[in-house]
Tab-separated table of C-alpha atoms and ligand atoms in Angstrom:
chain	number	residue	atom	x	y	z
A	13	UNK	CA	0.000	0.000	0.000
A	14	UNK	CA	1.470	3.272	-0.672
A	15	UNK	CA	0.982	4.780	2.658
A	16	UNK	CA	3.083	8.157	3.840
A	17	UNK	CA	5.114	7.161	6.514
A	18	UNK	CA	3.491	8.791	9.359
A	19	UNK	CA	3.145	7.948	13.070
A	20	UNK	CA	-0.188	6.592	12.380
A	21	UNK	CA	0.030	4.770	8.937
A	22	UNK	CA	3.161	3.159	9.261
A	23	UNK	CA	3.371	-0.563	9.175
A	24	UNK	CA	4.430	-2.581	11.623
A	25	UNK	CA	8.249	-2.404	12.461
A	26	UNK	CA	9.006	-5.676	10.590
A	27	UNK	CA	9.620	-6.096	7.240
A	28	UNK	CA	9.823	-9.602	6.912
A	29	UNK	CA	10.096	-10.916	3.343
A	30	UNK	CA	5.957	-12.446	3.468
A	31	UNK	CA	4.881	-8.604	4.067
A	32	UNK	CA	7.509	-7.329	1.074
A	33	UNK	CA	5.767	-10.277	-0.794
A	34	UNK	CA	2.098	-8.712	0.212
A	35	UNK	CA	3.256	-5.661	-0.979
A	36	UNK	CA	4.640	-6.850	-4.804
A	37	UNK	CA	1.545	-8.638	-4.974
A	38	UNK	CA	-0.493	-5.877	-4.296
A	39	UNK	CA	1.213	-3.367	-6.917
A	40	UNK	CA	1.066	-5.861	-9.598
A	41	UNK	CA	-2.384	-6.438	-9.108
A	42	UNK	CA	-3.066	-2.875	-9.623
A	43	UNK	CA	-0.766	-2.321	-12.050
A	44	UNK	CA	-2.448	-4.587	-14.097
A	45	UNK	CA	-6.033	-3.289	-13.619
A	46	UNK	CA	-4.660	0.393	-14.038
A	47	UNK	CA	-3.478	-1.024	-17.674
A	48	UNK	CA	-6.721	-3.116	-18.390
A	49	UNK	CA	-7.658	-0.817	-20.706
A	50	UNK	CA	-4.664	-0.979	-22.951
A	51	UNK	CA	-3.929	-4.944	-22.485
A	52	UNK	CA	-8.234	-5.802	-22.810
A	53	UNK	CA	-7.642	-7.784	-19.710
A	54	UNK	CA	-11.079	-8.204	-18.315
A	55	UNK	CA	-12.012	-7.472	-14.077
A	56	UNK	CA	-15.059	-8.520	-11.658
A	57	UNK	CA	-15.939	-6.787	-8.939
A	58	UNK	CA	-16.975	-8.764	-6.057
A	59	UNK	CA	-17.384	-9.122	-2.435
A	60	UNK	CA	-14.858	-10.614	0.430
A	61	UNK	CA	-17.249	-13.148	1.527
A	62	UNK	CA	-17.582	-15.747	-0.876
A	63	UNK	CA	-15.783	-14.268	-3.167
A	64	UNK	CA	-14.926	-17.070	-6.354
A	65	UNK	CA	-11.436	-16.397	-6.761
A	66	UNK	CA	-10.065	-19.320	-7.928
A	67	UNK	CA	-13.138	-19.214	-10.981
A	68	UNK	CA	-13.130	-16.119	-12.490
A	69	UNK	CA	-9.129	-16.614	-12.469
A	70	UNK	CA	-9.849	-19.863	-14.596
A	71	UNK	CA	-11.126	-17.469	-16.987
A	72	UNK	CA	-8.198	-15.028	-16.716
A	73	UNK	CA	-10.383	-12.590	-15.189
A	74	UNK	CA	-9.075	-9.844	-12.633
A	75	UNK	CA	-11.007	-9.303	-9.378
A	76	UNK	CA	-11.817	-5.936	-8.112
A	77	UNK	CA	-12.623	-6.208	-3.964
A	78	UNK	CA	-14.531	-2.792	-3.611
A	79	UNK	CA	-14.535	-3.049	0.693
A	80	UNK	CA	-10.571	-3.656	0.448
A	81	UNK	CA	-10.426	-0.507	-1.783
A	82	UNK	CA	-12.551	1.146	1.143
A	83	UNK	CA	-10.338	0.524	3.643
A	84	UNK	CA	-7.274	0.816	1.763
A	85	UNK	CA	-8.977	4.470	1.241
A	86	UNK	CA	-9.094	5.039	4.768
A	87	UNK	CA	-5.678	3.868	5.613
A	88	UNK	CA	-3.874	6.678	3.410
A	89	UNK	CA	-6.644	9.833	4.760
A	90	UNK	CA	-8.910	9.942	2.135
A	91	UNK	CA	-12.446	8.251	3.672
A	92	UNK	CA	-13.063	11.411	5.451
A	93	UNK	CA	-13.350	13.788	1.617
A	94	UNK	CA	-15.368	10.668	-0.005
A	95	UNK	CA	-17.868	10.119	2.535
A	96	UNK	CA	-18.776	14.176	2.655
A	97	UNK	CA	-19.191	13.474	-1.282
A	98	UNK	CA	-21.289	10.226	-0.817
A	99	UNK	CA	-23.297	12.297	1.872
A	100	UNK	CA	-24.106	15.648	-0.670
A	101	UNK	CA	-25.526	12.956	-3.013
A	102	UNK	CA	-27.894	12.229	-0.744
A	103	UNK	CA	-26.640	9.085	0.999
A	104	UNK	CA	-27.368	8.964	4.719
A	105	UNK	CA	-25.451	9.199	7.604
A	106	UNK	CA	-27.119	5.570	8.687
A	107	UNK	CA	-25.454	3.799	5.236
A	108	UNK	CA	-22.464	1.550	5.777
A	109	UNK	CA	-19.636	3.823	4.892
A	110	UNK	CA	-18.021	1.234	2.786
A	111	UNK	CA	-20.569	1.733	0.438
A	112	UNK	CA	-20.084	5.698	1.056
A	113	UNK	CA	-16.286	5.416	1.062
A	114	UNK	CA	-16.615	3.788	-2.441
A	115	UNK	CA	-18.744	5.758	-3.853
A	116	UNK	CA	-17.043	9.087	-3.152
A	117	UNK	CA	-13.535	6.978	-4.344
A	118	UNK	CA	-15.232	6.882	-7.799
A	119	UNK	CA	-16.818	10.258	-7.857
A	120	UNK	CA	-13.122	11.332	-7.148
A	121	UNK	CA	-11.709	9.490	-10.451
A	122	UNK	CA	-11.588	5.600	-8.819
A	123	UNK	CA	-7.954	6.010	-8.219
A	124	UNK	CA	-7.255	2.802	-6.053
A	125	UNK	CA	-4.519	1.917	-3.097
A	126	UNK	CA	-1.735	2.287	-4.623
A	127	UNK	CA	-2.505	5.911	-6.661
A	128	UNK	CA	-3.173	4.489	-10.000
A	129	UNK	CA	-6.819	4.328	-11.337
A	130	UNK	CA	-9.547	1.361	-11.481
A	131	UNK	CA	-10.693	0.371	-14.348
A	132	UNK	CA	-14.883	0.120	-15.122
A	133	UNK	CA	-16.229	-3.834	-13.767
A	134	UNK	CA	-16.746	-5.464	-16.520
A	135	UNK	CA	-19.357	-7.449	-14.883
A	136	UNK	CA	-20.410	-7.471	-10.990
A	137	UNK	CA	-20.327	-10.364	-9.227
A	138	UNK	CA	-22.990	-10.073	-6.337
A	139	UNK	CA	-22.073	-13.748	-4.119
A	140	UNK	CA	-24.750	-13.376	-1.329
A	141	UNK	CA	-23.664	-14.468	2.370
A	142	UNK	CA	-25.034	-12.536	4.606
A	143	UNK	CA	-25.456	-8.719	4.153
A	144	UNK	CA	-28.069	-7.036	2.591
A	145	UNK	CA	-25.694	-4.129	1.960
A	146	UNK	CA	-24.315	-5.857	-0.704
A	147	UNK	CA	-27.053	-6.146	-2.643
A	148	UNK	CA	-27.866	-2.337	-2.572
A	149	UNK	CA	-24.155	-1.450	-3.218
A	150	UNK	CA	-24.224	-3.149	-6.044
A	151	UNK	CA	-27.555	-1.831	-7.312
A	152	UNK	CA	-26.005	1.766	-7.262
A	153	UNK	CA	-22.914	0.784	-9.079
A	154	UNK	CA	-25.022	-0.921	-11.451
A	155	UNK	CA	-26.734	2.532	-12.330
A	156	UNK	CA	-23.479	4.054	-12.123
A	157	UNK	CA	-21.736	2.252	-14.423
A	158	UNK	CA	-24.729	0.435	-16.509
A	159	UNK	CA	-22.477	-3.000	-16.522
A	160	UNK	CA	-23.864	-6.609	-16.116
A	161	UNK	CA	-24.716	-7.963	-12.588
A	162	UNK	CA	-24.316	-11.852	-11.895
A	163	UNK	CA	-26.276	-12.847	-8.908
A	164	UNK	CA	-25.287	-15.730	-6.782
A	165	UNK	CA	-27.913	-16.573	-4.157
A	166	UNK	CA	-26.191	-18.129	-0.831
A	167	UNK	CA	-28.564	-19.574	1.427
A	168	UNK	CA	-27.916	-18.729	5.398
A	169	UNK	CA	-26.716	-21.031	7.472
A	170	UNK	CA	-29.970	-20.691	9.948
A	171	UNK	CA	-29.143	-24.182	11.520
A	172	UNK	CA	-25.753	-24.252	11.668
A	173	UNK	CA	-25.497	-26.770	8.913
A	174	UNK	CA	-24.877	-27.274	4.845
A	175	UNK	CA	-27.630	-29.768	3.431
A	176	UNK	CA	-27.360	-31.257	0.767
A	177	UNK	CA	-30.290	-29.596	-0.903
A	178	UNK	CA	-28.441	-26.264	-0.123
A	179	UNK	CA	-25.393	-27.433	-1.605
A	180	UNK	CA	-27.339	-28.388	-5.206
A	181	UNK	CA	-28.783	-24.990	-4.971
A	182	UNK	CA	-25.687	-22.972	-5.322
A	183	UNK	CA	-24.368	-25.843	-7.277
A	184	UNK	CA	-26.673	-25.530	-10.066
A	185	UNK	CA	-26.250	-21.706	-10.368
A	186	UNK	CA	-22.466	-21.993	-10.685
A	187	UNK	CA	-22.838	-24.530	-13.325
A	188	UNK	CA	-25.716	-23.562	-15.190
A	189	UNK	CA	-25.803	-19.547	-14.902
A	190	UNK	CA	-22.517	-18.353	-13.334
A	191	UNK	CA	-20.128	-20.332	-15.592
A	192	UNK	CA	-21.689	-19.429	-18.654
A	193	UNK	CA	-21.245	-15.654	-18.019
A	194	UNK	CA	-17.847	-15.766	-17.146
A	195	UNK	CA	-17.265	-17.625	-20.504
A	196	UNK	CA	-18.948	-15.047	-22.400
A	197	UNK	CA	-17.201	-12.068	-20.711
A	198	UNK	CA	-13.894	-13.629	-21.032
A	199	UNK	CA	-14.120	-15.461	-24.347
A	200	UNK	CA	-13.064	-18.538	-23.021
A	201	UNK	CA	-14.615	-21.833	-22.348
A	202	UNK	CA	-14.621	-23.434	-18.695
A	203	UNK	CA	-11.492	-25.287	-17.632
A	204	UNK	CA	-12.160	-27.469	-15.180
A	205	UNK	CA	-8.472	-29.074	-14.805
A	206	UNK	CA	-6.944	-25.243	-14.486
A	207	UNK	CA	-9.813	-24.598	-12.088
A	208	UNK	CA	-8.417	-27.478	-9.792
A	209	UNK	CA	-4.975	-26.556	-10.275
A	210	UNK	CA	-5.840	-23.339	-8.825
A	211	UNK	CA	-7.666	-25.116	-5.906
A	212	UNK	CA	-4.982	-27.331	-5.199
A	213	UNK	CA	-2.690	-24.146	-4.852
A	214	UNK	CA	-5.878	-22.366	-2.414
A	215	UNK	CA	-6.123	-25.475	-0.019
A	216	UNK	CA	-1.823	-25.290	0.553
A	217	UNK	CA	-2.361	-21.574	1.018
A	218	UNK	CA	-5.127	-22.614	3.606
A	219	UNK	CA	-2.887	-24.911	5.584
A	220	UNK	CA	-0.654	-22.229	6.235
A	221	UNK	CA	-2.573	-20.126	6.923
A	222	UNK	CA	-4.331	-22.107	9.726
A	223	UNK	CA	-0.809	-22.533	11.194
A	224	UNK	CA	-0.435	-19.323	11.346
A	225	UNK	CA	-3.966	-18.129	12.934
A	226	UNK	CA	-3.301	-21.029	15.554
A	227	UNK	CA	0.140	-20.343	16.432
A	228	UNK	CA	-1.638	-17.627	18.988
A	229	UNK	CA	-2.343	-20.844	21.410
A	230	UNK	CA	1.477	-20.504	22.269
A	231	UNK	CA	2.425	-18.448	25.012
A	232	UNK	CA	3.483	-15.199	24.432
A	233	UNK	CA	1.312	-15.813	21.062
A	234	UNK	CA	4.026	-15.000	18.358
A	235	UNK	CA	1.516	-13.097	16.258
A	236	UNK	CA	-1.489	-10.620	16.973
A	237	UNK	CA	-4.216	-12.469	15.369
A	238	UNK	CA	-6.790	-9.099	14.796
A	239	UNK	CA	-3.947	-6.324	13.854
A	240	UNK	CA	-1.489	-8.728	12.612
A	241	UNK	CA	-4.053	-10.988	11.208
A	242	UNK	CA	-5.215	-8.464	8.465
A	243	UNK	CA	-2.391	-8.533	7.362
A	244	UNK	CA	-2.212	-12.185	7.141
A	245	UNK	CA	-5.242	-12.553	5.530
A	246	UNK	CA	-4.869	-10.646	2.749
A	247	UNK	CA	-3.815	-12.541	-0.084
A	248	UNK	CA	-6.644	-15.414	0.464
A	249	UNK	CA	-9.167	-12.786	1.291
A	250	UNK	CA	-8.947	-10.812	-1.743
A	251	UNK	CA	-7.499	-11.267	-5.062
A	252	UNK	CA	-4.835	-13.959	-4.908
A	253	UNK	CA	-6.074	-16.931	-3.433
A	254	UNK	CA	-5.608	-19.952	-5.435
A	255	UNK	CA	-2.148	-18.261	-7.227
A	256	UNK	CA	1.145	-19.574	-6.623
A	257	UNK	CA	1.997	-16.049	-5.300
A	258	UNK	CA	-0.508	-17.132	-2.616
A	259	UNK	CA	1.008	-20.460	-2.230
A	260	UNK	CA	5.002	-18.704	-1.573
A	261	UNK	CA	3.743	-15.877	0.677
A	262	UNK	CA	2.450	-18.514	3.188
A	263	UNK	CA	4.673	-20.468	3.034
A	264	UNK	CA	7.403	-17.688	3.845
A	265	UNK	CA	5.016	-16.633	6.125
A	266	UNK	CA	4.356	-19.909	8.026
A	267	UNK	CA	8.565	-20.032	7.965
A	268	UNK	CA	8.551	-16.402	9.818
A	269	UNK	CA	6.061	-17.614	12.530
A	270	UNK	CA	7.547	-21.365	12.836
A	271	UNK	CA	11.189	-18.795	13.796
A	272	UNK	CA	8.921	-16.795	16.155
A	273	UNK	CA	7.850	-19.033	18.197
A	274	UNK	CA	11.237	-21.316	18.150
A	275	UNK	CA	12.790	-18.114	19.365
A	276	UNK	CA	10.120	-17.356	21.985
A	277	UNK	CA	9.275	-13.976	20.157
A	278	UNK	CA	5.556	-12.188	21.430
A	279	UNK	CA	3.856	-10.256	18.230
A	280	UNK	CA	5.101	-7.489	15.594
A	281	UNK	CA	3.534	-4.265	17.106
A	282	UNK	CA	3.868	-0.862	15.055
A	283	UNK	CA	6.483	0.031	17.294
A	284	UNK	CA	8.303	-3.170	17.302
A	285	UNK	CA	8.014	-6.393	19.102
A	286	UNK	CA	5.761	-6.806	21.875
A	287	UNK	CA	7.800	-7.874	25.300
A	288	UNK	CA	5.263	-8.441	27.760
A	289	UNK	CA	2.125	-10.653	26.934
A	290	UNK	CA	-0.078	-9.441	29.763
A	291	UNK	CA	-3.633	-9.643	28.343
A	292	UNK	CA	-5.081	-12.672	25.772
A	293	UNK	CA	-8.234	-11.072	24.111
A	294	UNK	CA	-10.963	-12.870	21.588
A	295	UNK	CA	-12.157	-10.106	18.955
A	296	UNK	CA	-15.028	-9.689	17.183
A	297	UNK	CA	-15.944	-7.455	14.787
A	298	UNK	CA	-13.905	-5.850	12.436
A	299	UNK	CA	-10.859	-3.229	13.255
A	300	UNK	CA	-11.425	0.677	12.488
A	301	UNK	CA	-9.232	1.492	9.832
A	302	UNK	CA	-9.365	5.457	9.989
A	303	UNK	CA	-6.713	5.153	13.289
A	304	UNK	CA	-6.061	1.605	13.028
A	305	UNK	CA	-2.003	1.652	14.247
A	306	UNK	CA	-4.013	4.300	16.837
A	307	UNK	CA	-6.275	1.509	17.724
A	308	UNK	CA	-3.318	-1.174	17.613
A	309	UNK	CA	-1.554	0.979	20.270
A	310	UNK	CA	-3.999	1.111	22.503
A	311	UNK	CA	-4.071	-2.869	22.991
A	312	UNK	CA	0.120	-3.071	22.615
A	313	UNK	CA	0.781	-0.387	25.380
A	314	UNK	CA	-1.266	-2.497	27.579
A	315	UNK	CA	0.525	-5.776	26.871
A	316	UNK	CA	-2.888	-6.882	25.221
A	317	UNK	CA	-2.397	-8.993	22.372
A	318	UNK	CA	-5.695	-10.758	20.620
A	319	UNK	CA	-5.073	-14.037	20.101
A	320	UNK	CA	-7.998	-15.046	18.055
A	321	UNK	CA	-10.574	-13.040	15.778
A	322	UNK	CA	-13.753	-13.045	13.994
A	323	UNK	CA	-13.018	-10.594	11.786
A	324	UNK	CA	-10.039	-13.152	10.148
A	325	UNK	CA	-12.573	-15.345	9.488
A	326	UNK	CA	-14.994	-13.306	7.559
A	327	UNK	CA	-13.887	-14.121	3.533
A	328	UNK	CA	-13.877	-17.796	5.047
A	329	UNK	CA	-13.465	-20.382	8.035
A	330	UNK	CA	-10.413	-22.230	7.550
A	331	UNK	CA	-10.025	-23.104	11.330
A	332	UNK	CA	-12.515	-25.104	11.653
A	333	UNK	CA	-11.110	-27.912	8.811
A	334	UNK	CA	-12.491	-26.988	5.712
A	335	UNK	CA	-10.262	-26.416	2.971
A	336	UNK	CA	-11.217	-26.147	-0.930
A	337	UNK	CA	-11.105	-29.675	-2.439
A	338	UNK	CA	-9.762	-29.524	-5.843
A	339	UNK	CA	-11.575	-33.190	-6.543
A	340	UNK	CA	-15.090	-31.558	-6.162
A	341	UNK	CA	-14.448	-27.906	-7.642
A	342	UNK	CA	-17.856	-26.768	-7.750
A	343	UNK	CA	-19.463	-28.025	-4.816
A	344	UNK	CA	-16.352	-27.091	-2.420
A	345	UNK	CA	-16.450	-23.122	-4.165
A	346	UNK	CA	-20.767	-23.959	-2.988
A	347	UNK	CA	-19.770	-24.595	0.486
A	348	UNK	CA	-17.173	-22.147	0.787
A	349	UNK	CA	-19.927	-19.434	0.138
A	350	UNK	CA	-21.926	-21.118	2.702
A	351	UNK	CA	-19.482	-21.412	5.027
A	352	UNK	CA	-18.180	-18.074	5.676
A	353	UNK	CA	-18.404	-15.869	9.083
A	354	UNK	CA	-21.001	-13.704	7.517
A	355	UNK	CA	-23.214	-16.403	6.512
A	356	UNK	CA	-23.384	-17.935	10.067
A	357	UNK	CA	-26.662	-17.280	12.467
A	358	UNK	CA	-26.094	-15.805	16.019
A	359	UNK	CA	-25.880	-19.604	17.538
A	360	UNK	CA	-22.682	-20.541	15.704
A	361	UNK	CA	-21.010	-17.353	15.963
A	362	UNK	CA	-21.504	-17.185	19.725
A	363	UNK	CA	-19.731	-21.246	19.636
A	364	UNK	CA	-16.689	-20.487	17.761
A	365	UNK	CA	-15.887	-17.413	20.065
A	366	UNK	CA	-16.720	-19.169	23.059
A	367	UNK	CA	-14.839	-22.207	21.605
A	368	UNK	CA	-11.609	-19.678	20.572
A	369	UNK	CA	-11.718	-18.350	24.494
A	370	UNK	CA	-11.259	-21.682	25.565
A	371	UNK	CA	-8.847	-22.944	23.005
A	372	UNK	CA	-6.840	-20.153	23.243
A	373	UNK	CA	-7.074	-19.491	27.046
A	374	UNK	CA	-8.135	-15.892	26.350
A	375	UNK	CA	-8.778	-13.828	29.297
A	376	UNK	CA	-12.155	-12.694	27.676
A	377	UNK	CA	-14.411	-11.549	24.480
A	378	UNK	CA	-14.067	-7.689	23.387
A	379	UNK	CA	-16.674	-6.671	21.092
A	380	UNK	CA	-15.765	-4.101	18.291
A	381	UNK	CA	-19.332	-3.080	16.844
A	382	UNK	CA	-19.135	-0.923	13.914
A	383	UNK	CA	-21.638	2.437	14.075
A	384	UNK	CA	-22.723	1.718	10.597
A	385	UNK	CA	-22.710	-1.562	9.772
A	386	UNK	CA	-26.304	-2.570	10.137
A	387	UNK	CA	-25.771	-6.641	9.061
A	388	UNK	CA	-23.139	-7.490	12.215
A	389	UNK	CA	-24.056	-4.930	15.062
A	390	UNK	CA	-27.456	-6.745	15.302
A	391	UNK	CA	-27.115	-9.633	18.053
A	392	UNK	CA	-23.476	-8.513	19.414
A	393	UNK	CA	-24.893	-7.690	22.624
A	394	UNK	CA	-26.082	-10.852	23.236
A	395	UNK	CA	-23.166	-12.877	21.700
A	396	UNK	CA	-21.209	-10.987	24.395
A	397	UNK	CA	-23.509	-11.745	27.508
A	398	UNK	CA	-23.543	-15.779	26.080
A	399	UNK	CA	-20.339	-15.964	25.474
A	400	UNK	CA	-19.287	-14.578	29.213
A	401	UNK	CA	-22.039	-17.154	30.873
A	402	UNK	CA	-20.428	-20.319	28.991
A	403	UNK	CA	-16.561	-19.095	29.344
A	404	UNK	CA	-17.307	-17.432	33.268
A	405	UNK	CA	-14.786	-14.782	31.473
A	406	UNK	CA	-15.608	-10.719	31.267
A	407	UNK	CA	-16.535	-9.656	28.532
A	408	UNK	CA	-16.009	-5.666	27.014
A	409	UNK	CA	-17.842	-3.512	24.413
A	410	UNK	CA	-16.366	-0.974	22.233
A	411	UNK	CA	-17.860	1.060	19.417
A	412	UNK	CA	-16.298	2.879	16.343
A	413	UNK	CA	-16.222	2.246	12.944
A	414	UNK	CA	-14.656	1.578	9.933
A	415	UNK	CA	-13.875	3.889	7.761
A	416	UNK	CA	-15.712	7.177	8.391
A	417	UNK	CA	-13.388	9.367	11.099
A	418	UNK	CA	-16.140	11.108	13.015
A	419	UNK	CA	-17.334	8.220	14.653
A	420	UNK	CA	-13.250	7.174	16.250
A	421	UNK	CA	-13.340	8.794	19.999
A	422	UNK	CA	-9.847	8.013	20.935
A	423	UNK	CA	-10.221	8.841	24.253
A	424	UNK	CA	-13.600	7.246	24.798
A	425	UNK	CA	-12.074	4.015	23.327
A	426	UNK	CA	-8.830	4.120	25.294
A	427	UNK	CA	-11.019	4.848	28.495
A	428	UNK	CA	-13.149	1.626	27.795
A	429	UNK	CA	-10.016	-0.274	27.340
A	430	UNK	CA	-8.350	0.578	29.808
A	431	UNK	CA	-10.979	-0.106	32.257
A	432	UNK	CA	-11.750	-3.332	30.682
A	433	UNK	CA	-8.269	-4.767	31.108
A	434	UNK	CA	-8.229	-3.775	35.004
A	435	UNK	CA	-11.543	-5.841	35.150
A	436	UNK	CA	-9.948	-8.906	33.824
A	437	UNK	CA	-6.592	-8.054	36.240
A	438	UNK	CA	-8.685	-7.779	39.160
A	439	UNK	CA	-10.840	-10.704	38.323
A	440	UNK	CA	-7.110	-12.673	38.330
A	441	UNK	CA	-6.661	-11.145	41.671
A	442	UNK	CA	-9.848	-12.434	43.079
A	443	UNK	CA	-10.771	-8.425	43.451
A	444	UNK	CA	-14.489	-9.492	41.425
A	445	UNK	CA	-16.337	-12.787	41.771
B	17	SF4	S1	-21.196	-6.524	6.325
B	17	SF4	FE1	-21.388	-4.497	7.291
B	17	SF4	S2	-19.517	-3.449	6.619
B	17	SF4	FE2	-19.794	-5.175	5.212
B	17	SF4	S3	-20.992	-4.350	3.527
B	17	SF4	FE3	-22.443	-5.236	4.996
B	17	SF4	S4	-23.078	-3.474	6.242
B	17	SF4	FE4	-21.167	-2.877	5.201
């Protein structure tokens, strides 16, 4: 990301070769969209969650992430000037400021991260888990740029399960309506055998990955698995999952944390390594992006180190075994969809974090809800109060959110924090029953 180097938007003190890897990755990918128009390489834009990666690259196609753009846009300053232009079009305060954030990022000239411009989607891609956001986002950049929308419909997880008639559903409109447009837009006829290649390559990626998230069960955890973990998560979140660039960057990655731990190392902080592991926190919700290294600090100066997230787990759950499975390509891409965070009822989001509390002997569950994202703030109250009654640990609440400035109240957040983390110290001390 081409960030100024600033107090605030630096990136954390290491620069191991996985996060120099991130970063070529990331400038080709750009570079190639900014030149789309003069190469006739074709892009999709298309959601995190259940994004299909590893198919629209069997086409050759380029994917476009437009909440990675977002908060890429609110890393380097600039949410602040596109939401005010979002806002004089007559979007409301109340709209997820993604959707603001992206708007006012292509009112502006739809220059992306890394200063060059986006190219037009040549078709949208709207993969449905969860939020009903993404449906009206989509809508507006359909009138916007009068492109084609492709519309896959993910069923909710209401019971906590994939059946099999769920499965055939998204199944069917992969094969017999999805495929068939990506063909046409890119000219080229399905390839089933490149499509596993590239799954083959995703599920390796996954392993690593997993290593990685669950190396935070060590103590000190060598990695921050919320401020670190965005990091991590990158490549398989967004654009690269299923590439061989994907495959090397975890595995370098997986190397860096395997030396970490050997060498009894706590987590990369922005202002270096983290010495004193005094706090073991569960996440959820996502991280505010506006003053995220802000944010970062606030945890680090206290010795607070998250050791297991939600918010790593919303473009899929790899924790929990599933991988992709190159020998069924279209039915594991089916239950991928199903499968991620955002597609999960209240019940089996309140059992992984209760189960990551345990696993990871956190000392408790902070909640992170986001002002204006409708979808997720819904139910976190309760998620908190069940997740404290089956752990018996305390459980905190924080509010922010993600990329729109005005609602980030440093102190009020730092004050909240702060008194959270002297509950859980005098809980230790027997000072609360
Ligand atoms: S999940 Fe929340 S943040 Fe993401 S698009 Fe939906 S409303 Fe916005």
């Amino acid at each position: 990301m081409a960030m100024p180097e600033t107090r605030e938007t630096k990136a954390p003190a290491l620069k191991d070769d996985s996060q120099l890897q991130q970063k070529k990755m990331i400038a080709e990918h750009y570079r190639r969209l900014a030149h789309a128009g003069e190469t006739g390489e074709k892009n999709v834009y298309t959601f995190v969650p259940g994004n299909l990666t590893e198919l629209l690259r069997s086409f050759d196609l380029l994917p476009v992430l437009p909440e990675i753009n977002a908060l890429q846009s609110a890393m380097r300053g600039k949410s602040r000037e596109y939401i005010a232009i979002a806002e004089k079009l007559g979007h409301s305060e109340d709209v997820c400021t993604y959707v603001k954030c992206d708007l006012g990022m292509m009112k502006s000239g739809n220059v992306g991260p890394t200063g060059e411009p986006l190219p037009k989607p040549d078709l949208l891609l709207l993969s449905y888990t969860g939020c009903f956001t993404f449906m009206k986002w989509f809508e507006i950049l359909k009138q916007e740029y009068d492109c084609p929308v492709a519309m896959l419909h993910v069923p909710y997880q209401a019971d906590g399960k994939i059946t099999d008639q769920m499965r055939s559903y998204v199944v069917k409109q992969i094969r017999e309506e999805l495929i068939p447009t990506l063909s046409r837009l890119s000219g080229r006829a399905y390839d089933e055998d490149r499509l596993k290649e590239l799954l083959r390559n995703s599920a390796q990626a996954e392993d690593d990955l997993v290593f990685v998230l669950e190396s935070a069960k060590h103590r000190p955890s060598p990695i921050d698995a919320y401020f670190g973990g965005v990091y991590y998560i990158g490549p398989i979140f967004t654009a690269f999952r299923g590439t061989k660039d994907a495959v090397e960057y975890y595995r370098a990655l997986r190397s860096e944390v395997e030396d970490r731990i050997q060498r009894g190392l706590g987590p990369v902080t922005p202002d270096g390594e983290l010495k004193n592991e005094r706090f073991r926190i569960v996440v959820e919700g996502p991280p505010n992006w506006t003053s995220f290294h802000a944010f970062w600090r606030m945890f680090a100066d206290e010795g607070a180190v998250v050791v297991a997230s939600s918010y790593t787990k919303v473009g899929g759950v790899y924790d929990d075994g599933f991988r992709h499975d190159p020998d069924h390509p279209i039915e594991t891409l089916a239950d991928y969809c199903m499968g991620c965070y955002t597609n999960l009822a209240l019940p089996a989001r309140v059992a992984m974090l209760a189960k990551y509390v345990k696993d990871y002997q956190a000392d408790g569950l902070l909640v992170h809800s986001i002002k204006s994202c409708n979808s997720f703030s819904a139910g976190q109250l309760m998620i908190l109060r069940e997740v404290e009654e089956r752990t018996g640990k305390p459980g905190g609440f924080i509010e922010s959110d993600l990329v729109d400035p005005r609602y980030f109240s440093a102190a009020n957040i730092k004050n909240r924090l702060e008194s959270y983390f002297q509950m859980i110290e005098q809980k230790r001390t027997g000072g609360l029953s």
